[in-house]
Short mmCIF file of C-alpha atoms and ligand atoms in Angstrom, two decimals:
data_model
loop_
_atom_site.label_atom_id
_atom_site.label_comp_id
_atom_site.label_asym_id
_atom_site.label_seq_id
_atom_site.Cartn_x
_atom_site.Cartn_y
_atom_site.Cartn_z
CA MET D 263 0.00 0.00 0.00
CA ALA D 264 1.35 3.43 -0.93
CA LYS D 265 0.83 5.64 2.11
CA ARG D 266 1.04 9.38 2.47
CA SER D 267 1.74 11.43 5.57
CA PHE D 268 -1.38 12.34 7.57
CA PRO D 269 -1.66 15.57 9.60
CA LEU D 270 -1.23 14.97 13.34
CA SER D 271 -4.05 17.44 13.97
CA LYS D 272 -6.46 15.04 12.23
CA VAL D 273 -5.40 11.79 13.89
CA TYR D 274 -8.49 11.90 16.13
CA ILE D 275 -10.72 11.46 13.07
CA LEU D 276 -9.28 7.97 12.47
CA LEU D 277 -10.09 6.72 15.97
CA GLU D 278 -12.97 8.82 17.19
CA SER D 279 -15.70 6.79 15.59
CA GLY D 280 -17.39 5.20 18.64
CA PRO D 281 -21.01 6.30 18.98
CA VAL D 282 -21.58 9.90 19.96
CA VAL D 283 -23.12 9.84 23.44
CA MET D 284 -24.99 12.43 25.46
CA VAL D 285 -23.57 12.92 28.94
CA ALA D 286 -26.26 14.14 31.32
CA THR D 287 -25.54 15.70 34.71
CA ALA D 288 -27.62 17.21 37.49
CA TRP D 289 -26.32 19.61 40.09
CA ALA D 290 -28.29 21.73 42.52
CA SER D 291 -31.52 20.78 40.68
CA LYS D 292 -30.14 22.02 37.32
CA MET D 293 -29.87 19.37 34.62
CA ASN D 294 -27.57 19.57 31.64
CA VAL D 295 -26.45 17.50 28.70
CA MET D 296 -23.51 17.53 26.28
CA PRO D 297 -22.50 15.31 23.37
CA MET D 298 -19.24 13.40 23.68
CA SER D 299 -17.25 11.17 21.37
CA TRP D 300 -13.90 10.83 23.18
CA HIS D 301 -14.77 7.78 25.26
CA THR D 302 -13.52 4.23 25.57
CA MET D 303 -14.47 0.97 27.32
CA MET D 304 -11.83 -0.02 29.87
CA GLU D 305 -13.16 -3.08 31.71
CA PHE D 306 -16.03 -5.60 31.47
CA LYS D 307 -16.80 -6.36 35.11
CA PRO D 308 -17.56 -3.95 36.56
CA PRO D 309 -18.04 -2.00 33.33
CA LEU D 310 -15.57 0.88 33.36
CA ILE D 311 -15.61 3.70 30.80
CA GLY D 312 -12.96 6.37 30.36
CA PHE D 313 -13.68 9.71 28.72
CA VAL D 314 -12.27 13.17 28.19
CA MET D 315 -14.52 16.01 29.31
CA SER D 316 -12.91 19.40 28.80
CA ASP D 317 -12.84 21.69 31.81
CA GLN D 318 -14.02 24.44 29.43
CA ASN D 319 -17.45 22.76 29.32
CA TYR D 320 -20.13 23.71 31.81
CA SER D 321 -20.74 19.96 32.42
CA PHE D 322 -17.26 19.61 33.96
CA GLY D 323 -18.38 21.45 37.12
CA PRO D 324 -21.48 19.30 37.80
CA LEU D 325 -19.58 16.10 37.03
CA THR D 326 -16.69 16.87 39.36
CA ALA D 327 -19.04 18.11 42.11
CA THR D 328 -21.55 15.24 42.04
CA LYS D 329 -19.27 12.46 40.69
CA GLU D 330 -22.31 11.16 38.79
CA CYS D 331 -23.57 11.23 35.22
CA VAL D 332 -25.69 9.28 32.75
CA ILE D 333 -24.18 8.30 29.40
CA ASN D 334 -27.14 8.30 27.00
CA ILE D 335 -26.74 6.72 23.57
CA PRO D 336 -28.75 8.45 20.83
CA THR D 337 -29.57 7.35 17.30
CA ILE D 338 -30.01 9.21 14.03
CA LYS D 339 -33.57 10.14 15.11
CA ILE D 340 -32.23 12.97 17.27
CA ALA D 341 -28.91 13.61 15.48
CA GLU D 342 -29.59 17.30 14.87
CA GLU D 343 -30.49 17.90 18.51
CA VAL D 344 -27.33 16.05 19.58
CA VAL D 345 -25.06 18.23 17.46
CA SER D 346 -26.89 21.39 18.50
CA CYS D 347 -26.36 20.48 22.18
CA GLY D 348 -22.63 20.50 21.45
CA ASN D 349 -22.65 24.06 20.20
CA VAL D 350 -24.16 25.82 23.18
CA SER D 351 -23.34 25.92 26.88
CA GLY D 352 -25.67 24.70 29.60
CA ALA D 353 -24.49 27.66 31.66
CA ARG D 354 -26.74 29.86 29.51
CA ILE D 355 -29.71 27.72 28.51
CA ASN D 356 -31.80 24.72 29.53
CA LYS D 357 -30.87 22.29 26.74
CA PHE D 358 -33.63 19.82 27.67
CA GLU D 359 -36.27 22.48 26.97
CA LYS D 360 -34.51 24.05 23.99
CA PHE D 361 -33.98 20.72 22.16
CA HIS D 362 -37.15 18.95 23.34
CA LEU D 363 -35.32 16.20 25.20
CA THR D 364 -37.24 14.36 27.92
CA PRO D 365 -35.46 13.78 31.23
CA LYS D 366 -36.50 10.66 33.15
CA PRO D 367 -35.39 9.77 36.68
CA ALA D 368 -32.51 7.32 36.95
CA ALA D 369 -32.47 4.49 39.49
CA LYS D 370 -29.09 5.00 41.14
CA VAL D 371 -27.87 8.51 40.29
CA LYS D 372 -29.40 11.99 40.29
CA ALA D 373 -28.48 12.76 36.68
CA PRO D 374 -31.36 12.06 34.26
CA LEU D 375 -31.90 9.43 31.59
CA ILE D 376 -32.79 10.96 28.22
CA ASP D 377 -35.95 9.19 27.12
CA GLU D 378 -35.27 9.70 23.39
CA CYS D 379 -31.97 7.74 23.64
CA TYR D 380 -32.23 3.97 23.07
CA ALA D 381 -29.72 3.13 25.85
CA ASN D 382 -28.81 4.84 29.11
CA LEU D 383 -25.85 4.08 31.40
CA GLU D 384 -25.98 5.38 34.96
CA CYS D 385 -22.41 6.09 36.05
CA ARG D 386 -20.37 7.09 39.09
CA VAL D 387 -16.85 8.48 38.88
CA ALA D 388 -14.46 5.67 39.86
CA ASP D 389 -11.08 7.35 39.31
CA LYS D 390 -10.23 11.01 38.89
CA SER D 391 -6.46 10.72 39.10
CA MET D 392 -6.05 11.88 35.48
CA VAL D 393 -8.62 14.68 35.58
CA GLU D 394 -6.21 17.45 36.49
CA LYS D 395 -3.72 16.59 33.73
CA TYR D 396 -5.98 15.29 30.93
CA CYS D 397 -9.60 16.01 31.97
CA PHE D 398 -9.87 12.20 31.78
CA PHE D 399 -12.52 10.57 33.98
CA VAL D 400 -12.96 6.87 34.67
CA VAL D 401 -16.58 6.06 35.49
CA GLU D 402 -18.26 2.83 36.56
CA VAL D 403 -21.61 1.90 35.07
CA VAL D 404 -23.85 1.09 38.04
CA LYS D 405 -27.11 0.57 36.12
CA ALA D 406 -27.83 0.12 32.40
CA TRP D 407 -31.08 0.48 30.43
CA ILE D 408 -31.93 -0.48 26.87
CA ASP D 409 -35.05 -0.20 24.69
CA PRO D 410 -35.68 -3.79 23.55
CA ALA D 411 -37.77 -2.49 20.62
CA VAL D 412 -34.68 -0.99 18.96
CA LYS D 413 -33.07 -3.94 17.15
CA ASP D 414 -30.37 -2.31 15.01
CA PRO D 415 -29.68 1.10 16.55
CA LEU D 416 -28.57 3.62 13.96
CA THR D 417 -26.01 5.27 16.20
CA ILE D 418 -24.10 8.31 14.97
CA HIS D 419 -20.29 8.36 14.84
CA HIS D 420 -18.31 11.57 14.62
CA MET D 421 -15.78 11.69 11.79
CA GLY D 422 -14.50 15.23 12.44
CA LYS D 423 -16.06 18.64 11.86
CA GLU D 424 -19.59 18.23 10.38
CA ASP D 425 -19.09 14.63 9.20
CA PHE D 426 -20.87 11.71 10.84
CA MET D 427 -21.06 8.03 9.99
CA ILE D 428 -24.23 6.05 10.70
CA ALA D 429 -23.90 2.53 12.12
CA GLY D 430 -24.34 0.01 9.33
CA LYS D 431 -24.58 -3.66 8.55
CA THR D 432 -23.67 -6.21 11.23
CA ILE D 433 -21.71 -9.30 10.18
CA LYS D 434 -20.25 -12.26 12.10
CA ILE D 435 -16.57 -13.10 11.64
CA LYS D 436 -15.39 -16.41 13.08
CA PRO D 437 -11.67 -16.69 13.87
CA LYS D 438 -9.81 -19.22 11.71
CA MET D 439 -8.35 -21.84 14.05
CA ASN D 440 -5.63 -23.89 12.30
C1 FMN V 68 -20.14 15.35 18.09
C2 FMN V 68 -19.51 16.05 19.25
C3 FMN V 68 -18.62 15.37 20.07
C4 FMN V 68 -18.03 16.01 21.17
N1 FMN V 68 -17.19 15.31 21.97
C5 FMN V 68 -16.67 15.89 23.08
C6 FMN V 68 -15.82 15.15 23.97
O1 FMN V 68 -15.57 13.98 23.78
N2 FMN V 68 -15.33 15.81 25.05
C7 FMN V 68 -15.59 17.13 25.32
O2 FMN V 68 -15.11 17.67 26.32
N3 FMN V 68 -16.40 17.86 24.49
C8 FMN V 68 -16.94 17.26 23.39
N4 FMN V 68 -17.76 17.97 22.56
C9 FMN V 68 -18.00 19.40 22.84
C10 FMN V 68 -19.09 19.63 23.89
O3 FMN V 68 -20.20 18.80 23.67
C11 FMN V 68 -19.52 21.10 23.81
O4 FMN V 68 -18.43 21.91 24.20
C12 FMN V 68 -20.75 21.38 24.63
O5 FMN V 68 -21.32 22.62 24.22
C13 FMN V 68 -20.49 21.44 26.12
O6 FMN V 68 -21.71 21.69 26.75
P1 FMN V 68 -21.80 22.29 28.23
O7 FMN V 68 -20.94 23.53 28.25
O8 FMN V 68 -23.25 22.57 28.44
O9 FMN V 68 -21.25 21.24 29.15
C14 FMN V 68 -18.34 17.37 21.45
C15 FMN V 68 -19.24 18.05 20.62
C16 FMN V 68 -19.81 17.41 19.54
C17 FMN V 68 -20.78 18.16 18.66
#
């Protein structure tokens, strides 16, 4: 394969393509939500997720103060609302009202589930040792919800700037054991 040099500033585009999620927080009875794509699974049992949440975001304050959040997983149905939530700060507006998102009470945390998202992960911060240096949080999923009616969720995957990929065909690949 003939390769060409790729700009370091665009490396994130090659790896960022997990589903865009909506991180919901609640602090002093104010709820907020922000889209996020810089996240990664870290452990199965208990399920641990790592993510980068910039300290420039309003959500950083509620997350560090309450140590709780809900990671909501949207589909294409609310893609425009998701992207719009990422271009305005919860410090100034109520994004649930503005973007017609429905908050539902969670079972184990104060942050809300977003009803329009097909899956919701209630999380507690498990490790904040890399927050100061990288704004990197490790959270443990303490309760998970899924809509059984959604068989093949058309999740949205950020490809940089205004480009998104929609989840596609699922195939099975069996390892060849010789
Ligand atoms: C598709 C998309 C993905 C994003 N991913 C992240 C991310 O992984 N981490 C982060 O800190 N901000 C991310 N952002 C930016 C925040 O969502 C954005 O700054 C948002 O307005 C913060 O909201 P808040 O100030 O109400 O917390 C992303 C935005 C978009 C549109």
